[in-house]
Coordinates of C-alpha atoms and ligand atoms in Angstrom, one line a residue:
M1 CA 95.9 143.7 51.1
A2 CA 92.4 143.2 50.0
Q3 CA 90.2 142.3 53.2
V4 CA 87.9 138.8 51.5
V5 CA 85.0 137.3 53.4
V6 CA 83.2 134.2 52.2
V7 CA 80.6 132.9 53.6
G8 CA 80.0 129.7 53.8
A9 CA 82.5 127.1 53.7
G10 CA 81.0 124.2 51.1
Y11 CA 82.5 123.1 47.8
A12 CA 82.1 126.4 46.6
G13 CA 83.1 128.8 49.4
V14 CA 86.0 126.3 49.9
M15 CA 87.0 125.9 46.8
A16 CA 86.3 129.3 46.5
A17 CA 89.1 130.9 50.0
N18 CA 91.7 128.1 48.9
R19 CA 92.1 129.5 45.4
L20 CA 91.9 132.8 46.3
A21 CA 94.6 132.0 49.1
A22 CA 97.0 129.8 46.8
V23 CA 96.6 132.5 43.8
G24 CA 96.5 135.8 45.9
Q25 CA 99.1 135.2 47.7
S26 CA 100.5 139.1 49.9
D27 CA 97.2 140.4 47.3
V28 CA 94.9 139.2 49.8
R29 CA 93.5 138.3 53.3
V30 CA 90.9 135.1 53.3
T31 CA 88.3 135.0 56.3
V32 CA 85.9 132.2 56.3
V33 CA 82.4 132.2 58.1
D34 CA 80.5 128.7 58.4
P35 CA 78.9 127.8 60.9
R36 CA 80.7 124.7 61.7
A37 CA 84.1 123.8 62.8
E38 CA 84.5 120.4 59.7
F39 CA 83.6 120.5 57.1
V40 CA 80.1 118.2 56.0
E41 CA 81.1 116.1 52.5
R42 CA 76.9 116.6 51.5
I43 CA 77.4 114.6 48.6
R44 CA 77.9 112.3 51.3
L45 CA 74.6 112.6 53.9
H46 CA 72.4 110.1 52.2
E47 CA 75.1 107.6 53.9
H48 CA 75.4 109.6 56.5
A49 CA 71.8 108.8 56.8
A50 CA 71.6 105.6 56.6
G51 CA 74.4 105.1 59.0
V52 CA 77.2 103.5 56.2
A53 CA 79.3 106.8 55.8
N54 CA 80.4 109.7 58.2
A55 CA 80.0 112.6 56.0
V56 CA 81.3 115.0 58.8
Q57 CA 85.0 116.4 57.6
E58 CA 88.0 117.9 60.0
R59 CA 88.6 120.8 57.5
R60 CA 92.4 120.0 59.0
G61 CA 94.3 119.8 55.5
L62 CA 90.8 121.0 53.7
L63 CA 91.8 124.4 54.3
H64 CA 94.5 126.5 52.4
R65 CA 97.5 127.1 55.8
D66 CA 96.9 131.1 55.0
V67 CA 92.5 131.1 55.5
R68 CA 90.7 132.1 58.3
L69 CA 88.5 129.9 59.5
R70 CA 85.6 131.5 61.9
V71 CA 82.8 130.1 63.1
A72 CA 79.4 131.8 62.9
T73 CA 76.6 132.5 61.2
V74 CA 76.5 135.5 58.7
E75 CA 73.2 137.0 60.0
K76 CA 72.8 140.1 57.1
I77 CA 75.5 141.0 54.5
A78 CA 76.0 145.2 54.4
E79 CA 77.8 147.8 51.9
R80 CA 81.1 147.0 54.0
S81 CA 80.5 144.7 56.6
V82 CA 78.3 141.1 57.4
R83 CA 77.6 141.2 61.1
L84 CA 77.7 138.2 62.8
D85 CA 75.3 136.1 64.9
D86 CA 78.0 136.0 67.5
G87 CA 77.7 139.7 68.0
G88 CA 80.6 140.1 65.9
A89 CA 80.5 142.0 62.9
L90 CA 83.4 141.6 59.9
E91 CA 84.8 144.1 57.3
F92 CA 85.3 143.2 53.7
D93 CA 87.0 144.9 50.5
Y94 CA 85.1 141.9 48.3
L95 CA 82.2 139.4 49.9
V96 CA 82.5 135.1 48.0
Y97 CA 78.5 135.0 48.2
A98 CA 78.4 130.7 49.3
V99 CA 76.1 129.7 51.3
G100 CA 74.5 126.9 49.3
S101 CA 71.3 125.5 49.9
T102 CA 69.0 123.5 52.1
A103 CA 65.4 121.3 52.0
A104 CA 62.7 123.3 50.5
S105 CA 59.8 121.0 50.1
G106 CA 56.9 123.7 50.4
L107 CA 54.4 121.0 51.8
S108 CA 51.7 121.1 54.3
G109 CA 53.1 118.7 57.3
A110 CA 56.9 119.4 56.2
E111 CA 57.7 119.1 59.7
Y112 CA 56.8 115.4 60.0
A113 CA 59.3 114.4 57.3
H114 CA 63.1 114.0 57.5
S115 CA 65.6 116.2 55.3
V116 CA 68.9 114.8 53.7
A117 CA 69.4 117.8 52.5
D118 CA 70.9 118.9 56.0
L119 CA 73.8 117.0 58.4
A120 CA 70.8 118.1 60.8
G121 CA 68.8 116.1 59.2
A122 CA 70.8 113.0 58.6
D123 CA 72.1 113.0 61.9
A124 CA 68.6 112.5 63.0
L125 CA 67.3 109.6 60.7
R126 CA 71.0 107.7 61.3
G127 CA 69.5 107.7 65.1
R128 CA 66.3 106.9 64.2
L129 CA 66.8 104.4 61.7
P130 CA 68.3 101.5 63.5
R131 CA 65.0 101.9 66.3
L132 CA 62.6 101.0 63.9
P133 CA 61.0 97.9 64.1
A134 CA 61.6 94.5 60.9
G135 CA 58.4 95.5 58.6
A136 CA 58.1 99.0 59.3
R137 CA 57.4 101.7 56.2
V138 CA 60.0 104.3 55.3
V139 CA 58.1 106.4 52.3
V140 CA 61.4 108.6 51.0
I141 CA 59.7 111.7 48.4
G142 CA 61.3 112.7 45.7
G143 CA 62.1 110.5 42.1
G144 CA 65.4 112.9 41.3
L145 CA 68.9 111.7 42.1
T146 CA 69.1 112.1 46.0
G147 CA 64.8 110.4 46.3
I148 CA 66.9 107.2 43.6
E149 CA 70.3 106.8 45.9
T150 CA 68.5 107.3 49.9
S151 CA 66.7 104.6 49.6
A152 CA 68.6 101.9 47.3
E153 CA 71.3 103.6 50.5
I154 CA 68.5 102.4 52.8
A155 CA 66.9 99.5 50.9
Y156 CA 70.9 97.7 51.1
R157 CA 71.9 98.6 55.1
Y158 CA 67.9 98.0 56.5
P159 CA 66.8 94.8 54.4
S160 CA 63.9 94.3 57.1
L161 CA 62.3 97.7 56.7
T162 CA 59.8 98.1 53.8
V163 CA 61.5 101.3 51.8
E164 CA 59.3 102.4 49.6
L165 CA 60.2 105.6 47.2
V166 CA 57.1 107.9 45.9
S167 CA 56.7 110.3 42.8
Q168 CA 54.9 111.3 39.6
S169 CA 58.3 109.8 37.3
V170 CA 61.9 108.2 38.3
A171 CA 64.5 109.6 36.7
G172 CA 61.9 110.9 34.4
W173 CA 64.2 113.6 32.4
L174 CA 66.3 110.9 31.6
P175 CA 65.9 108.7 28.5
E176 CA 63.9 106.1 28.2
S177 CA 65.5 103.0 28.7
S178 CA 68.9 104.5 30.9
R179 CA 65.6 104.8 33.4
A180 CA 64.0 101.6 33.4
R181 CA 67.8 99.6 34.3
I182 CA 67.7 102.5 37.5
E183 CA 64.1 100.9 38.1
G184 CA 65.2 97.7 37.8
K185 CA 67.8 98.7 39.6
L186 CA 65.8 100.3 42.7
A187 CA 63.9 97.5 42.6
K188 CA 66.6 94.7 42.9
A189 CA 67.9 96.6 46.5
G190 CA 64.3 96.3 47.2
V191 CA 62.9 99.5 46.9
R192 CA 58.8 99.3 46.0
L193 CA 58.6 102.1 43.5
R194 CA 55.1 103.9 43.7
T195 CA 55.5 106.1 40.7
G196 CA 52.7 108.6 38.8
L197 CA 51.8 110.0 42.1
R198 CA 52.4 113.5 43.1
V199 CA 52.8 113.5 47.0
T200 CA 50.3 117.1 48.5
G201 CA 50.9 116.7 52.2
V202 CA 52.8 115.0 54.8
R203 CA 51.4 114.0 58.0
P204 CA 52.8 112.3 61.5
D205 CA 51.5 108.7 60.1
G206 CA 51.8 109.1 56.3
V207 CA 51.4 111.2 53.4
A208 CA 49.4 112.0 51.7
T209 CA 49.3 112.1 48.2
D210 CA 46.6 112.6 44.8
A211 CA 45.6 109.0 45.1
G212 CA 44.7 108.6 48.5
F213 CA 46.3 108.3 51.5
L214 CA 50.1 106.0 52.2
P215 CA 50.5 105.0 55.5
S216 CA 54.7 105.8 56.9
D217 CA 56.6 104.7 60.0
C218 CA 59.3 107.2 59.0
T219 CA 59.3 109.5 56.2
I220 CA 62.5 111.0 54.2
W221 CA 61.9 114.6 52.3
A222 CA 64.9 113.5 49.4
G223 CA 62.7 116.2 46.5
S224 CA 64.3 119.8 45.4
F225 CA 66.6 122.4 47.7
G226 CA 66.1 125.7 47.8
V227 CA 68.5 128.1 49.7
P228 CA 68.9 130.6 52.8
D229 CA 67.5 133.7 52.3
L230 CA 70.8 135.6 53.4
A231 CA 71.2 138.0 50.7
L232 CA 66.9 138.1 50.4
R233 CA 67.3 139.9 54.0
S234 CA 70.9 141.4 52.9
D235 CA 68.4 143.6 50.5
L236 CA 70.7 142.3 47.4
P237 CA 68.9 140.4 44.4
V238 CA 67.6 137.4 44.1
S239 CA 66.0 135.1 41.6
A240 CA 62.3 133.8 42.1
D241 CA 63.6 131.1 44.5
G242 CA 65.7 133.1 46.1
R243 CA 69.1 133.0 44.7
L244 CA 71.8 135.6 44.4
R245 CA 71.6 137.4 41.1
T246 CA 75.4 137.4 39.4
D247 CA 76.2 138.2 35.7
D248 CA 78.4 135.7 33.3
T249 CA 81.2 136.5 35.3
L250 CA 79.6 135.4 38.6
V251 CA 79.5 139.2 40.6
C252 CA 76.5 140.5 41.8
V253 CA 74.3 142.6 39.3
D254 CA 73.5 145.4 42.1
H255 CA 76.8 144.8 43.9
G256 CA 80.2 145.0 42.5
R257 CA 81.9 144.0 45.4
I258 CA 80.4 140.6 46.0
V259 CA 80.5 137.1 43.9
G260 CA 77.7 134.6 43.4
V261 CA 79.0 130.6 43.8
G262 CA 76.9 127.4 44.0
D263 CA 74.0 126.2 44.6
A264 CA 73.2 129.8 46.5
A265 CA 73.9 131.9 43.0
T266 CA 72.8 131.8 39.1
P267 CA 74.1 133.3 36.8
P268 CA 72.2 134.3 33.3
G269 CA 71.0 132.1 30.9
H270 CA 73.8 131.1 28.4
V271 CA 76.1 130.7 31.3
G272 CA 73.9 129.1 33.7
E273 CA 70.8 128.0 33.1
H274 CA 72.2 124.2 31.7
L275 CA 74.3 124.2 35.9
R276 CA 71.8 122.4 38.3
M277 CA 72.5 122.7 41.7
S278 CA 75.8 120.2 42.3
C279 CA 78.7 120.0 43.7
Q280 CA 79.7 119.8 39.8
A281 CA 78.5 123.0 39.4
A282 CA 79.7 124.1 42.2
I283 CA 83.1 123.5 43.1
P284 CA 84.4 125.3 39.3
M285 CA 81.7 128.2 40.5
G286 CA 84.4 128.2 43.6
A287 CA 87.5 128.6 41.2
H288 CA 85.7 130.5 39.2
G289 CA 84.3 133.0 41.7
A290 CA 87.8 133.0 43.0
D291 CA 90.0 133.8 39.8
T292 CA 87.0 137.1 39.6
V293 CA 87.7 138.2 42.7
L294 CA 90.5 138.5 42.1
A295 CA 91.1 140.5 38.6
L296 CA 88.4 142.8 40.2
I297 CA 91.3 143.7 42.8
R298 CA 94.1 143.5 40.5
G299 CA 91.7 146.5 38.5
E300 CA 91.8 144.0 35.9
Q301 CA 88.1 143.6 33.7
P302 CA 86.6 139.6 35.4
E303 CA 86.1 136.7 32.3
P304 CA 82.9 135.6 31.6
L305 CA 82.2 131.4 33.7
S306 CA 82.5 128.7 31.1
L307 CA 81.1 125.9 32.4
G308 CA 80.0 122.6 31.5
M309 CA 78.5 119.2 32.2
A310 CA 79.8 115.9 32.2
G311 CA 77.9 113.5 33.8
Q312 CA 75.2 112.3 36.5
A313 CA 76.2 109.8 38.7
I314 CA 74.4 107.5 41.1
R315 CA 75.1 104.6 43.2
L316 CA 72.8 102.8 44.4
G317 CA 74.5 100.9 47.5
R318 CA 78.0 99.6 47.7
R319 CA 78.0 98.1 44.9
D320 CA 75.4 99.2 41.6
G321 CA 75.6 102.6 40.3
F322 CA 74.9 104.0 36.7
I323 CA 76.4 106.7 35.3
Q324 CA 74.4 108.2 32.7
A325 CA 77.4 110.6 30.3
T326 CA 76.1 113.9 29.1
H327 CA 76.7 117.0 26.9
R328 CA 78.1 120.2 28.5
D329 CA 74.7 121.4 29.0
D330 CA 73.5 118.4 31.0
S331 CA 71.9 116.5 28.2
A332 CA 71.5 113.1 28.3
R333 CA 74.3 111.3 25.2
G334 CA 74.4 107.2 24.2
F335 CA 77.1 106.6 26.5
V336 CA 76.1 105.0 30.0
L337 CA 77.7 102.7 32.7
S338 CA 76.0 99.9 34.5
G339 CA 77.0 97.8 38.0
R340 CA 79.5 97.3 40.1
V341 CA 82.4 99.6 38.1
A342 CA 79.5 102.3 38.0
A343 CA 79.9 102.1 41.8
L344 CA 83.3 102.4 41.7
V345 CA 83.4 105.6 39.7
K346 CA 81.2 107.8 41.6
E347 CA 83.0 106.5 44.7
R348 CA 85.6 108.4 42.8
V349 CA 84.6 110.8 42.1
C350 CA 83.1 111.8 45.4
R351 CA 87.1 111.2 46.6
F352 CA 87.7 113.8 44.0
T353 CA 86.0 115.9 45.4
L354 CA 87.3 116.7 48.0
T355 CA 90.8 116.4 46.2
S356 CA 90.1 119.0 43.9
M357 CA 90.0 121.5 46.8
R358 CA 93.0 120.2 48.0
F359 CA 94.8 121.7 44.5
P360 CA 93.2 124.7 43.9
R361 CA 95.2 126.2 41.8
A362 CA 96.1 123.2 39.3
Y363 CA 92.3 123.1 39.8
R364 CA 90.6 123.1 35.8
W365 CA 86.9 121.9 34.3
L366 CA 85.6 121.9 32.1
P367 CA 83.7 124.3 29.2
G368 CA 80.9 126.0 28.9
P369 CA 78.4 124.6 25.8
T370 CA 78.0 125.8 22.7
A371 CA 75.1 127.4 21.4
S372 CA 74.5 125.3 19.5
E373 CA 73.7 122.8 22.1
S374 CA 70.2 122.2 24.6
I375 CA 69.1 122.9 27.6
P376 CA 67.5 120.7 29.4
A377 CA 64.9 121.0 32.0
G378 CA 65.9 121.0 35.7
I379 CA 67.5 117.6 37.1
R380 CA 67.9 118.0 41.0
Ligands
LIG1 C1 72.3 114.2 50.0 C2 73.2 114.5 49.2 C3 73.3 113.9 48.0 C4 74.4 114.6 46.5 N1 75.1 113.9 46.1 C5 75.6 114.7 44.6 C6 76.2 114.6 43.6 O1 76.1 112.5 43.2 N2 77.0 115.1 43.2 C7 76.9 116.2 42.7 O2 77.2 117.2 41.8 N3 75.6 117.0 43.7 C8 75.5 116.6 45.3 N4 74.7 116.9 45.6 C9 74.7 118.4 46.2 C10 75.5 119.2 46.9 O3 75.9 118.6 47.8 C11 74.9 120.5 47.1 O4 74.8 121.3 44.9 C12 76.6 121.3 47.4 O5 76.9 120.7 48.3 C13 76.2 122.9 46.9 O6 77.7 123.2 47.2 P1 77.4 125.0 47.7 O7 79.0 125.0 48.5 O8 76.8 125.5 46.9 O9 77.2 124.7 49.1 P2 77.2 123.8 50.4 O10 77.7 122.2 50.1 O11 75.7 123.5 52.0 O12 78.0 124.5 51.4 C14 77.6 125.9 52.0 C15 78.0 126.1 54.1 O13 77.7 127.5 53.5 C16 77.4 127.1 55.3 N5 76.1 128.6 55.6 C17 74.9 128.3 55.3 N6 74.2 130.0 55.4 C18 75.4 130.5 55.8 C19 75.8 132.1 56.7 N7 74.7 132.8 57.5 N8 77.1 132.5 57.3 C20 78.0 131.3 57.1 N9 77.6 130.5 56.5 C21 76.6 129.2 56.0 C22 76.8 126.1 54.7 O14 76.4 125.6 56.7 C23 77.4 125.0 54.8 O15 78.4 125.2 55.3 C24 74.2 116.2 46.9 C25 73.1 117.0 47.6 C26 72.7 115.7 49.3 C27 71.6 116.4 50.3

């Protein structure tokens, strides 16, 4: 029986572990290692921060009954074993690398900004926001999907606060018409837009930009993500931004027994270039990673990943939303959905992420773009 260790039990890791257990059955023994006994719904962390949802879910019912959970942090990956922070170690025949992503501003004074990229940051905000006095200024940095959703959620939940979104642009990658509609929705939520600004640093009392200083009582980083440095520390091959480099089947380019999935892995050009860090990509990558491990165990050649994107779904508070349909390479299509219906669809999408992990064997995904489709710039 092959021992498979899955490092990280987020969207990609849980899907990989469940599919391995459900499909592999007597061929595999699956152990998942994660620092938390509970599952963190990262896509709800901005809602958690605003106090309108709880992003912490029990793992019961989410992990396949044959998957063992070890609550610990992996400190180092060696040739056929991992070292844990509790002094233990686990041996593996195959390892699934699924450690996800974290906040990464790279700004000077980053410690003065809260983050919605992880539970600790969202918890801190959840405690802080209700204690801010009326009129206090909350500055959200980042005009991507996370910044848009975070600023709207806080503005709707705390109308007495002044919420400002600071960025060079808002949804800058989308067509002009979509951008204008999102900006209108943010304004309706009460979010003040400060666009055309590049943030250069954070201070305890505000944000430095290339056009001057913006005072802030509570600053939130909602910009780009970075990844844990576990692969780098373990001397595994990584891209410039620290993600595990894999081939087109998701096998690590330098270690035939390690498979990389989710935000922390980067498959090559035609297979992975259009995949932004998202659970939309992480869940199918987890499923495909499981299929790759099973093929390796059976001595078969794994299939290349073929994964397409479907859209970008934004919820602005409880009753408003915007969905931009995309081509499979993640570039915008002409079709959009707006308003309450879009908010409902986004909520359904969020719920479906959990459902899909509960039915790993039946899970299917959209095939990747054809060679003729263009590759857009990164989004989140
Ligand atoms: C506020 C917010 C809103 C978002 N909204 C959307 C959205 O609407 N749609 C969308 O598609 N995406 C969204 N995303 C992005 C999405 O959450 C991530 O892309 C997704 O979580 C990636 O899944 P993953 O499994 O790769 O990593 P994660 O979900 O980050 O899971 C990684 C797991 O690995 C664990 N881990 C890390 N290091 C170790 C270690 N050394 N040892 C053991 N375990 C470790 C972590 O604790 C974590 O549990 C959002 C993100 C945020 C922050």
